Coordinates of C-alpha atoms in Angstrom, one line a residue:
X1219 CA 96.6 -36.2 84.3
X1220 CA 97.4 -35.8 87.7
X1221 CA 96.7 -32.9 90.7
X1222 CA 100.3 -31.6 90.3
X1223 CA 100.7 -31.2 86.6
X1224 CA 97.0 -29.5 87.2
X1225 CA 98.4 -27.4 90.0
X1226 CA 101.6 -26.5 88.0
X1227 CA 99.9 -25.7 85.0
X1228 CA 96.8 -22.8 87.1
X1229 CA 100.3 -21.4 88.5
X1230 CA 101.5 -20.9 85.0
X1231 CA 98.3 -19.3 83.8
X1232 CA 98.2 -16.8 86.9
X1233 CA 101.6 -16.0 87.1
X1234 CA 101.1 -15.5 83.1
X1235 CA 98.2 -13.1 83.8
X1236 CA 100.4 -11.5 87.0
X1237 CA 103.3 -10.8 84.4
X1238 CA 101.2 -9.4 81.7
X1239 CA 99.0 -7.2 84.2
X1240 CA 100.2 -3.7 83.3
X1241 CA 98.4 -4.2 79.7
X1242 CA 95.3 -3.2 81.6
X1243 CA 96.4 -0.1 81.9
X1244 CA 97.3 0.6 78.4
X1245 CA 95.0 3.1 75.6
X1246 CA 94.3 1.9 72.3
X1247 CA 97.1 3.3 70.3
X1248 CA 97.1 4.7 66.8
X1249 CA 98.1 1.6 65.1
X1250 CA 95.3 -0.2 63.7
X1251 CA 93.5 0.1 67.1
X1252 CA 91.8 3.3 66.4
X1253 CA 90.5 2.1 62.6
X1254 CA 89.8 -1.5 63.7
X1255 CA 87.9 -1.1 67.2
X1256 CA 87.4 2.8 67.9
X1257 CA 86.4 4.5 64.6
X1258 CA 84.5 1.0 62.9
X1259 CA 81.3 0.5 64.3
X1260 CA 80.4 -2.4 62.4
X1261 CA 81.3 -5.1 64.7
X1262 CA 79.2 -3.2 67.6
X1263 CA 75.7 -4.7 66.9
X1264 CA 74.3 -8.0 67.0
X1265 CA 72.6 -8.3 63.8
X1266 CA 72.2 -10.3 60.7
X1267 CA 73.4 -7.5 58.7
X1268 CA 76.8 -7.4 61.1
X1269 CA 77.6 -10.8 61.2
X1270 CA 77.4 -11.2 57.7
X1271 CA 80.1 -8.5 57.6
X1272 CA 82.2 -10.0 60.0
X1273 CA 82.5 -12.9 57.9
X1274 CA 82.9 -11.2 54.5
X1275 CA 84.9 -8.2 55.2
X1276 CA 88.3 -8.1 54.4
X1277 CA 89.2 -4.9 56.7
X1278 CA 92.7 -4.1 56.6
X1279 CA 93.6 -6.9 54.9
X1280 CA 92.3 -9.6 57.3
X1281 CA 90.1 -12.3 57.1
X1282 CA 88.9 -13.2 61.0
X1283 CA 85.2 -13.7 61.8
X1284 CA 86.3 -15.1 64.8
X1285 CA 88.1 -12.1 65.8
X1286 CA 85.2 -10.3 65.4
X1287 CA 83.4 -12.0 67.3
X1288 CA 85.2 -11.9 70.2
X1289 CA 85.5 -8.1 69.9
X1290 CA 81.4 -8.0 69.3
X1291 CA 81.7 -9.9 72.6
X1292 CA 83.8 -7.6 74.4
X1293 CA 82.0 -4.2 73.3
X1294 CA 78.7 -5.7 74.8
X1295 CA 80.3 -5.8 78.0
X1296 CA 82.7 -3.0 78.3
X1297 CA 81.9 -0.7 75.4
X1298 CA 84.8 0.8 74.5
X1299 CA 86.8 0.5 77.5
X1300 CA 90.2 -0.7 76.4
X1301 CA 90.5 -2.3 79.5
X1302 CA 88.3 -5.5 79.2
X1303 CA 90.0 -5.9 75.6
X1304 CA 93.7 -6.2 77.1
X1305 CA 92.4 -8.1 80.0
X1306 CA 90.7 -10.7 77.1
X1307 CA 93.7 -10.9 75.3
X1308 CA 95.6 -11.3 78.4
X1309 CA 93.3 -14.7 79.5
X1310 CA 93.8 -15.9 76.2
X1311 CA 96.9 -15.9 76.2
X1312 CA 97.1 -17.4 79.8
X1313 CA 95.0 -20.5 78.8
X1314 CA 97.3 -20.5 75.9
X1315 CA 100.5 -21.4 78.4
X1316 CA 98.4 -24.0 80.0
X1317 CA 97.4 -25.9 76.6
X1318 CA 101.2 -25.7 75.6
X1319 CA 101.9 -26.8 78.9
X1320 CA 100.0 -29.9 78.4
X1321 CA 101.4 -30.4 74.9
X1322 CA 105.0 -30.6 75.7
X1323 CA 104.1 -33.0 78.5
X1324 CA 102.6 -35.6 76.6
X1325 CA 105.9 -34.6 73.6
X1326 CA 108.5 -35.1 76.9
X1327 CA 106.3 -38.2 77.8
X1328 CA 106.9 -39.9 74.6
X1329 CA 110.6 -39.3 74.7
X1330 CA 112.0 -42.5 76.2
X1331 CA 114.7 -43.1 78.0
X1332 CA 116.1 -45.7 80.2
X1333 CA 115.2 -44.4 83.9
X1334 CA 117.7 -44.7 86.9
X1335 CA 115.4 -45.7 90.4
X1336 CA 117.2 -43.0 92.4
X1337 CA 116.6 -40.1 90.0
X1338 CA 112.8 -38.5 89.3
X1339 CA 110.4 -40.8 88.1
X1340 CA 110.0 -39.9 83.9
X1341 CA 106.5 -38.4 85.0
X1342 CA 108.0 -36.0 86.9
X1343 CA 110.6 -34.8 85.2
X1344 CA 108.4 -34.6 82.1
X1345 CA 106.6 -32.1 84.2
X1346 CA 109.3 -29.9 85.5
X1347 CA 110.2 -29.6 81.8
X1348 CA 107.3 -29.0 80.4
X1349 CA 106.0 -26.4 82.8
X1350 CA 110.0 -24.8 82.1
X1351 CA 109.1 -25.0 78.1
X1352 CA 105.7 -23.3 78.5
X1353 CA 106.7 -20.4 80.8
X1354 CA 109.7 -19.8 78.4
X1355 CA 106.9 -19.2 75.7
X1356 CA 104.0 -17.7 77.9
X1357 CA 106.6 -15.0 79.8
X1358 CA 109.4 -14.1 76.4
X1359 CA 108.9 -10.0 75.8
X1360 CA 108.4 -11.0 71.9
X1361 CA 104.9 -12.2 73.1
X1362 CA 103.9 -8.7 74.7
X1363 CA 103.4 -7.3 70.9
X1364 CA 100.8 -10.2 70.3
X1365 CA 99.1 -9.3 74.1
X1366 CA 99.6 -6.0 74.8
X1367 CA 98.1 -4.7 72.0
X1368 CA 94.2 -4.9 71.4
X1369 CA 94.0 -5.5 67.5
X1370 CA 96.6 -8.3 67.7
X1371 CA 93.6 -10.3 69.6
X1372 CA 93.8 -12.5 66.0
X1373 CA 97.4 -13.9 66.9
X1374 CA 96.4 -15.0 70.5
X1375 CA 92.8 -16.0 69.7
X1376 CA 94.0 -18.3 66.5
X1377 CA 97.0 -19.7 69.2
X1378 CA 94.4 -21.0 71.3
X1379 CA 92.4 -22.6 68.6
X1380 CA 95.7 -23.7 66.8
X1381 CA 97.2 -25.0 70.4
X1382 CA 93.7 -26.7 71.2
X1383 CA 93.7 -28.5 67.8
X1384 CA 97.3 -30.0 68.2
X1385 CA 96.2 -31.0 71.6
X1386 CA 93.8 -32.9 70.5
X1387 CA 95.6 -34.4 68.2
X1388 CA 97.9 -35.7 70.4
X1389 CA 95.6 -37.0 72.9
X1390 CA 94.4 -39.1 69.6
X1391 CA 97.9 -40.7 69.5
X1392 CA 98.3 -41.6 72.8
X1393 CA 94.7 -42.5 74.1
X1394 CA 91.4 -44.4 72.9
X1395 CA 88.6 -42.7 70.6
X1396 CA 91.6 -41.7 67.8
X1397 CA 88.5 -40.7 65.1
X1398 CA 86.8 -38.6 67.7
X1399 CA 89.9 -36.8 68.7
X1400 CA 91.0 -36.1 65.1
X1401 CA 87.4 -34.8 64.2
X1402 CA 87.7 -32.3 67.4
X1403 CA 91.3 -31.1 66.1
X1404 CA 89.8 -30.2 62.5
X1405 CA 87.4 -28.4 64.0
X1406 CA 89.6 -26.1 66.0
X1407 CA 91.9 -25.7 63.3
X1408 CA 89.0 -24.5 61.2
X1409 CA 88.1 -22.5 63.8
X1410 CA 92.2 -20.8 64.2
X1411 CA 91.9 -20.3 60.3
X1412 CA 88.8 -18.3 60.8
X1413 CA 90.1 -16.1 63.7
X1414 CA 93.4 -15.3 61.6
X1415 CA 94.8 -17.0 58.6
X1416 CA 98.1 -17.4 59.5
X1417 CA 98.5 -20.9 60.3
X1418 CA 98.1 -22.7 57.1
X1419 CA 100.9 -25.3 57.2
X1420 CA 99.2 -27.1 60.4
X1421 CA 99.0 -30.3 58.3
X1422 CA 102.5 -29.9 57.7
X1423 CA 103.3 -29.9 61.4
X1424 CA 100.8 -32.8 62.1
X1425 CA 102.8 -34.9 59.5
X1426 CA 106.4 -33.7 61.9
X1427 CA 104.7 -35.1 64.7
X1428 CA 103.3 -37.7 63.8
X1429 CA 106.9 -38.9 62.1
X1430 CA 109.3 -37.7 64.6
X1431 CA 106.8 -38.4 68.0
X1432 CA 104.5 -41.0 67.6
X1433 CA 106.4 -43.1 65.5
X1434 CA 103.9 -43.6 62.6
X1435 CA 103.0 -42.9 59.1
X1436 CA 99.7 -40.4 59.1
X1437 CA 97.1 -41.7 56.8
X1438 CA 96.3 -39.7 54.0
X1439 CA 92.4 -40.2 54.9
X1440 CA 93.6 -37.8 58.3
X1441 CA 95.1 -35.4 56.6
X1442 CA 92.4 -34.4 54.0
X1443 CA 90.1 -32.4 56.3
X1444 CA 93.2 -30.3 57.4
X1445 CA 94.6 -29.6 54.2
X1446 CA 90.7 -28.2 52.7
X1447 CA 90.8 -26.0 55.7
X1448 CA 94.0 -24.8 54.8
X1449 CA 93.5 -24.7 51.3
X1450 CA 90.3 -22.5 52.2
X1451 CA 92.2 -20.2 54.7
X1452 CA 95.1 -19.4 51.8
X1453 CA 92.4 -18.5 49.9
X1454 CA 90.3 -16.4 52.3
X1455 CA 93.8 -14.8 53.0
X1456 CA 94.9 -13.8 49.6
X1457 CA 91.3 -12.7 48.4
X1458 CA 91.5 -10.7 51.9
X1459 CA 95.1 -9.0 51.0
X1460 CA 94.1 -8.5 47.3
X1461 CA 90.7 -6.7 48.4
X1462 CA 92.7 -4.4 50.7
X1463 CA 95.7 -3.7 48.1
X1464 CA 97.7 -4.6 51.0
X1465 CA 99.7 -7.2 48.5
X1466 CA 103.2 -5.6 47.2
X1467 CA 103.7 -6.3 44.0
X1468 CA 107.3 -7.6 42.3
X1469 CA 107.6 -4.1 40.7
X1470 CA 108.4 -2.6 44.3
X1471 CA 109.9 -5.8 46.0
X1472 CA 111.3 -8.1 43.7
X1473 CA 112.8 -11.5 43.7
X1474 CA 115.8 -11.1 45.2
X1475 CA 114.8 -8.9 48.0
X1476 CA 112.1 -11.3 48.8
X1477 CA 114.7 -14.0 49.4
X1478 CA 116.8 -11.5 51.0
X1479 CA 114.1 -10.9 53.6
X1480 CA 113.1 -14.8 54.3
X1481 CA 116.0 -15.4 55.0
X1482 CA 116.4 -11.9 57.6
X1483 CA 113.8 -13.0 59.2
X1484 CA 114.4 -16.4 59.9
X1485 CA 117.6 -15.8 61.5
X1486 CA 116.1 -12.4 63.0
X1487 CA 113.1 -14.3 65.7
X1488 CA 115.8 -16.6 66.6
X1489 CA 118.4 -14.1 67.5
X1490 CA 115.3 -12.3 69.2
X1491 CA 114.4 -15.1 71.5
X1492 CA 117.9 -15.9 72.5
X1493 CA 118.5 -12.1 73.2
X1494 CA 115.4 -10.4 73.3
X1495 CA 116.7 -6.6 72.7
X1496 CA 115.9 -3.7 71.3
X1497 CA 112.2 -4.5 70.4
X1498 CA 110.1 -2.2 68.4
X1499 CA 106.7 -1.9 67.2
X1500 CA 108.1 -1.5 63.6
X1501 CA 111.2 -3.3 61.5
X1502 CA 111.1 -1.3 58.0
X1503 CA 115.2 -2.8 56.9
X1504 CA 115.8 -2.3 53.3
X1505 CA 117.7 -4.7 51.3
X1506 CA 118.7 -2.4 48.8
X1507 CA 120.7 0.4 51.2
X1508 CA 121.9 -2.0 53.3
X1509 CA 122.4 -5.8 52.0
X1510 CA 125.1 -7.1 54.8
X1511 CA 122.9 -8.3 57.7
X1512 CA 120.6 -9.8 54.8
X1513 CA 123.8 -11.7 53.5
X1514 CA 124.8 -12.7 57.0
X1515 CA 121.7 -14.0 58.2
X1516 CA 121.3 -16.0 54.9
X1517 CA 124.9 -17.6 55.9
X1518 CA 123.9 -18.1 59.7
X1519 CA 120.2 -19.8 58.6
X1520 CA 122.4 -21.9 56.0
X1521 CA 124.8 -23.1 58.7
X1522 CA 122.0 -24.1 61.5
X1523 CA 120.2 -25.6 59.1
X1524 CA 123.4 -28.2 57.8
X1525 CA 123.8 -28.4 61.8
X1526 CA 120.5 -29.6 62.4
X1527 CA 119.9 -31.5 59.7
X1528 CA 123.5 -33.8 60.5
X1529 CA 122.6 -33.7 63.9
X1530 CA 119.4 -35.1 63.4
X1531 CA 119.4 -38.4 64.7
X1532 CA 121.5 -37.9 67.8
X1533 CA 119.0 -34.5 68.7
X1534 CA 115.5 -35.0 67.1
X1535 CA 114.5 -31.8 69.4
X1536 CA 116.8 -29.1 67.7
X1537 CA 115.8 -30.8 64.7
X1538 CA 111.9 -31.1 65.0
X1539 CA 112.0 -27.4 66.4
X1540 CA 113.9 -25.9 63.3
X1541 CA 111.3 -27.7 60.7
X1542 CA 108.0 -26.1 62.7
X1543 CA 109.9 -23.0 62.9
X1544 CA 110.1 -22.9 59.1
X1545 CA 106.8 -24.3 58.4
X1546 CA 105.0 -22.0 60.6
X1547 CA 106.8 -18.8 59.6
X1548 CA 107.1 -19.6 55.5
X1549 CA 104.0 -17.3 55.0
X1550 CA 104.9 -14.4 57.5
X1551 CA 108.7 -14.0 55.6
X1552 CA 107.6 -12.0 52.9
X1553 CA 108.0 -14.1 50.0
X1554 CA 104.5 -13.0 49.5
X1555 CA 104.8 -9.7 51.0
X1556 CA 102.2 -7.8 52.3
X1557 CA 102.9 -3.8 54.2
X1558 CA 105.8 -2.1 55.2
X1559 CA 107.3 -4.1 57.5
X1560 CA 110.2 -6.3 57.3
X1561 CA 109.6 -8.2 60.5
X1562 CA 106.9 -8.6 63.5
X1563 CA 107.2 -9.4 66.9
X1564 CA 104.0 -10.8 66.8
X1565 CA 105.2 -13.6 64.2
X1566 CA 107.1 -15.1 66.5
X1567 CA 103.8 -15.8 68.4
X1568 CA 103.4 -19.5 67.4
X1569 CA 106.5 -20.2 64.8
X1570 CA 108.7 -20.3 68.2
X1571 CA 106.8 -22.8 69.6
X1572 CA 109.4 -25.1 68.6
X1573 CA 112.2 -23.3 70.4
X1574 CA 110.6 -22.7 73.9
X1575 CA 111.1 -26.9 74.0
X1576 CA 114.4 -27.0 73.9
X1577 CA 115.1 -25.4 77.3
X1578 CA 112.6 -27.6 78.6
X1579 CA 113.8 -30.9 76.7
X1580 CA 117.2 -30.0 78.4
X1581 CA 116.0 -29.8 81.7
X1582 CA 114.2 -33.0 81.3
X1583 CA 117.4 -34.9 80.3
X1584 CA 119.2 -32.9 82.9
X1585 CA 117.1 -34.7 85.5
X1586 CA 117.4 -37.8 84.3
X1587 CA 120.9 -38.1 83.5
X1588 CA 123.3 -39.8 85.8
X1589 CA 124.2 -36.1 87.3
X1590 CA 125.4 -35.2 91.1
X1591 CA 122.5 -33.6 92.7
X1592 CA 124.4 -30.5 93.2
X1593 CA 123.8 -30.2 88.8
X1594 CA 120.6 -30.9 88.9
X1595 CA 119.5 -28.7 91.8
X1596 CA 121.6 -26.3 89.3
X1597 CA 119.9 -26.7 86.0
X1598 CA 116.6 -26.0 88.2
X1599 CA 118.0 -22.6 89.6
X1600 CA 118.9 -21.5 86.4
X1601 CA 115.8 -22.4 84.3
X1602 CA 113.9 -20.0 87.6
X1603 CA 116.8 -17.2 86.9
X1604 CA 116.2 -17.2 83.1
X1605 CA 112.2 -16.8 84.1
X1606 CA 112.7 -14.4 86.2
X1607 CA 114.5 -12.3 83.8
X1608 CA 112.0 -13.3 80.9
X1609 CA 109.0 -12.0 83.1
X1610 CA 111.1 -8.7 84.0
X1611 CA 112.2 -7.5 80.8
X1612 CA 108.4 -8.6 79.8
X1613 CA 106.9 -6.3 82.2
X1614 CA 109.0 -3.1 80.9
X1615 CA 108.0 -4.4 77.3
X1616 CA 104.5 -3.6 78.5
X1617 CA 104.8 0.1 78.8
X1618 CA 106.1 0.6 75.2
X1619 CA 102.6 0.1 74.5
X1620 CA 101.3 2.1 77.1
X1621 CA 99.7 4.8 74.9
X1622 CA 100.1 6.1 71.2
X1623 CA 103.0 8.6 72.1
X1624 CA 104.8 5.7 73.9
X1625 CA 104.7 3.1 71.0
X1626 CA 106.2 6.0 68.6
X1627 CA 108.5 7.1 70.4
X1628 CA 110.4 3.9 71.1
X1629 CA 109.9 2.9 67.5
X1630 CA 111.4 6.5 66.3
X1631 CA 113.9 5.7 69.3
X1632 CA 115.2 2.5 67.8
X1633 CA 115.1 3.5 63.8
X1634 CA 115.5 7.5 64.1
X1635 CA 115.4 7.4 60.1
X1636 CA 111.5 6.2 59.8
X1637 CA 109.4 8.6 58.4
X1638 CA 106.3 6.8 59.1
X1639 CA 107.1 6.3 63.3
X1640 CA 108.3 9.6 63.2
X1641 CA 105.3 10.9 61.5
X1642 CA 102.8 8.9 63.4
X1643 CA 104.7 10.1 66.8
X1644 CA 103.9 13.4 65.1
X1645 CA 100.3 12.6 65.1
X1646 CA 99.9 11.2 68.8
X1647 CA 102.2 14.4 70.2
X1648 CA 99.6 16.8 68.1
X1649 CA 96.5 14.9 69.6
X1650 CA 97.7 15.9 73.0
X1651 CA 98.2 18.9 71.9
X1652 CA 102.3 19.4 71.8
X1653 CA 102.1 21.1 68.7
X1654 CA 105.2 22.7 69.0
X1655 CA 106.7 18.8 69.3
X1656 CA 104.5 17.7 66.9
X1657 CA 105.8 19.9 64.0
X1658 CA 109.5 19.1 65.0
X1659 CA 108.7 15.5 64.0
X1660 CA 106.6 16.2 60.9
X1661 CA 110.1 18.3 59.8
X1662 CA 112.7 14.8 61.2
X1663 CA 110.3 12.9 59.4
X1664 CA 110.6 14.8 55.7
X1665 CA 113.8 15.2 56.1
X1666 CA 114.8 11.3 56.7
X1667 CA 112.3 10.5 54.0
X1668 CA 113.8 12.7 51.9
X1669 CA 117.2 11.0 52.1
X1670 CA 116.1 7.6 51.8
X1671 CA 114.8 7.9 48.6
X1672 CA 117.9 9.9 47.3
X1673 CA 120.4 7.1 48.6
X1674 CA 117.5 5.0 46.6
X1675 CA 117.7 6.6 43.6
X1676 CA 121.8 7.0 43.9
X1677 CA 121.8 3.0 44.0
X1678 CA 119.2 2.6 41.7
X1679 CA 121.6 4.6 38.8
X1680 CA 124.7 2.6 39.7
X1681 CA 122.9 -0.5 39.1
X1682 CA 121.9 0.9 35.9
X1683 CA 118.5 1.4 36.1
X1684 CA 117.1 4.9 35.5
X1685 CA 113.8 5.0 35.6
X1686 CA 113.7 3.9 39.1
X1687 CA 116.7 6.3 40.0
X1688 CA 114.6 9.2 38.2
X1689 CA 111.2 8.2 40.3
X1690 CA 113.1 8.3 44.0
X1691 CA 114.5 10.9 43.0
X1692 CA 111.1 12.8 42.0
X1693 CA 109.2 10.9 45.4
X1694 CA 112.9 13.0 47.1
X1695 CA 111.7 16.3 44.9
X1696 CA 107.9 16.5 45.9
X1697 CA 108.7 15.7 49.5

């Protein structure tokens, strides 16, 4: 490791922490923030009796003693200053970009190709690229959900476990000491499954790397200590979702719309990182009042996926990329679905990992490649433009979650039929006392409820099913 890829990779973690600076000046907002740090007072003592609860509750459906932890750690020094919890999540997150930094240098180091004296040496365009791939990750506006706000601390907290564990992993491919390395990357994983339980096909994506990277077979004996942590964290997760009835069951999402919504969401991150529009705090899409975009996205997904897979051997990046991006989003697509939501911002957090290389990957080859200057000086420019924009529209993504009244709004702003953003707008307006504003919203907010479930029920009766038509219709009635 030399000074520059040092240097380059402290200028990615404080231009990460310059970028995501306006968090600091954000509330908690009423989404989780109020029930898990504000109103709970369990994680606010250092006790026996409060660490046993932080590794045994299932609060809102989570399982992340970790977490906790770090929350317990934060009150002790700020209390309940919101403040010193953006500005943790906001260094995690930094030192985040500087482990993936890292990580896609030794991943471009290992990609060899024959080197041309007069272009950069491979050490050096392996740099360039990897500091392009990190910044791409670190400075997207779909990570500001995962930084910007407070509760979400499990997504960045179990990235820097999750980002430490594969980089440890690594180094036990390319250096000496492979069984002490290995040891050290099972421990952080463990330690990413207990700060969220999201990342439970890491074994999976050891296998990819091992296969497509580091040209070899993994031994099964390597593997067994990452699959019983992940066999424990699925566990831990479901016992956590079934004690907080967040789980929903078949009878109100079946099989189909299950499916429907896998496959939504799998085209829906990609579409979001190439274009990164029209974010909101909340996605509620039904498949049953409006199948198309679920029927095109299941054709797009289809067609990458036949693209990748045929152009496997002449792109092993596109196609590495599109296998971690299913692996690490398969249990965030609702196959086993859990809330209202049909899609997060904040899953994208790791499971697009995969795509932030490619811009990088392309810059490396750029460099290398028997290219006028004039190109390459070109390629450079417009990986800085793209940055640029990244961090700008990142910025502004930062004051959607600026207070309680904010968030709502642009969520109501983006789906003006949600009864539950209108209706939690109508709760932050009332607690600053716009009552007059407040009740407005509480009246939108019947009255859009009020004709979702009648369309429901309409669709429900042409599809011959009755008793669901007649239950909208009486959920329409009481409203």
């Amino acid at each position: 490791m030399s000074r520059l890829e040092i240097l380059l990779a402290t200028a990615l973690g404080l231009i990460t922490i310059l970028v995501f600076a306006p968090c600091l000046g954000n509330s908690f907002v009423s989404w989780d923030d109020y029930a898990n740090l504000v109103a709970n007072t369990r994680y606010r003592v250092w006790s026996w009796a409060s660490l046993k609860w932080m590794f045994m509750t299932s609060h809102l459906g989570h399982y992340q003693p970790l977490t906790w932890l770090s929350f317990a750690l934060d009150y002790s020094i700020w209390g309940l200053d919101p403040r010193g919890f953006h500005l943790t999540n906001i260094l995690i997150h930094a030192a985040n970009a500087m482990m993936f930094y890292f990580l896609a240098l030794i991943l471009f180091l290992r990609d060899r190709r024959p080197q041309t004296p007069s272009l950069p040496a491979p050490r050096l365009s392996a740099a360039c690229g990897a500091l392009l791939a990190a910044a791409f990750f670190a400075l997207h506006p779909l990570r500001v959900e995962s930084v910007a706000w407070a509760t979400e601390r499990r997504d960045v907290l179990s990235g820097f476990f999750f980002l430490a564990a594969l980089l440890a992993h690594a180094r036990a491919r390319v250096g000496g000491r492979a069984k002490a390395w290995l040891a050290l990357s099972s421990v952080f994983y463990l330690f990413c499954i207990l700060s969220k339980t999201a990342a439970l096909l890491f074994p999976a994506v050891v296998v990819l790397l091992d296969i497509i990277f580091f040209d070899r077979r993994p031994q099964w004996k390597e593997m067994l200590p990452f699959a019983c942590i992940a066999a424990l964290g699925g566990a831990s997760g479901i016992w956590a979702q079934r004690a907080s009835t967040a789980l929903v069951g078949l009878d109100q999402a079946g099989f189909q719309a299950r499916i429907a919504q896998a496959f939504y969401g799998l085209a829906f991150y990609l579409r979001k990182t190439a274009w990164p529009s029209g974010l909101s705090p909340l996605y509620e899409k039904s498949f049953l009042l409006s199948p198309s975009p679920f029927y095109l996205s299941a054709v797009f997904v289809l067609t990458l996926g036949a693209a990748l897979m045929r152009l496997r051997k002449r792109w092993p990046w596109g196609f590495a990329a599109g296998i971690y991006y299913v692996l690490m989003l398969l249990p965030m697509l609702g196959l086993v679905k859990s809330g209202r939501q049909t899609v997060a911002d904040r899953y994208s957090y790791l499971s697009c990992l995969g795509w932030a290389l490619l811009p990088g990957a392309g810059l490396k080859t750029l460099l290398e490649a028997r290219a006028p200057g004039i190109l390459r000086g070109a390629g450079l420019a417009g990986g800085i433009a793209i940055l640029i924009t990244l961090a700008g529209l990142t910025r502004r993504q930062t004051e959607v979650w600026r207070n309680s009244t904010s968030l709502w709004s642009r969520a109501v702003e983006l789906d003006p039929g949600s009864y539950f953003a209108r209706r939690n707008l109508a709760q932050a307006l009332a607690l600053e006392g716009r009552q007059g504003e407040a009740l407005a919203e509480l009246e939108r907010a019947k009255e859009s409820q009020v004709r979702v479930y009648r369309e429901a029920s309409r669709l429900y009766l042409k599809k011959g099913d009755a008793e669901r038509a007649r239950a909208f219709l009486d959920r329409a009635d009481r409203l």
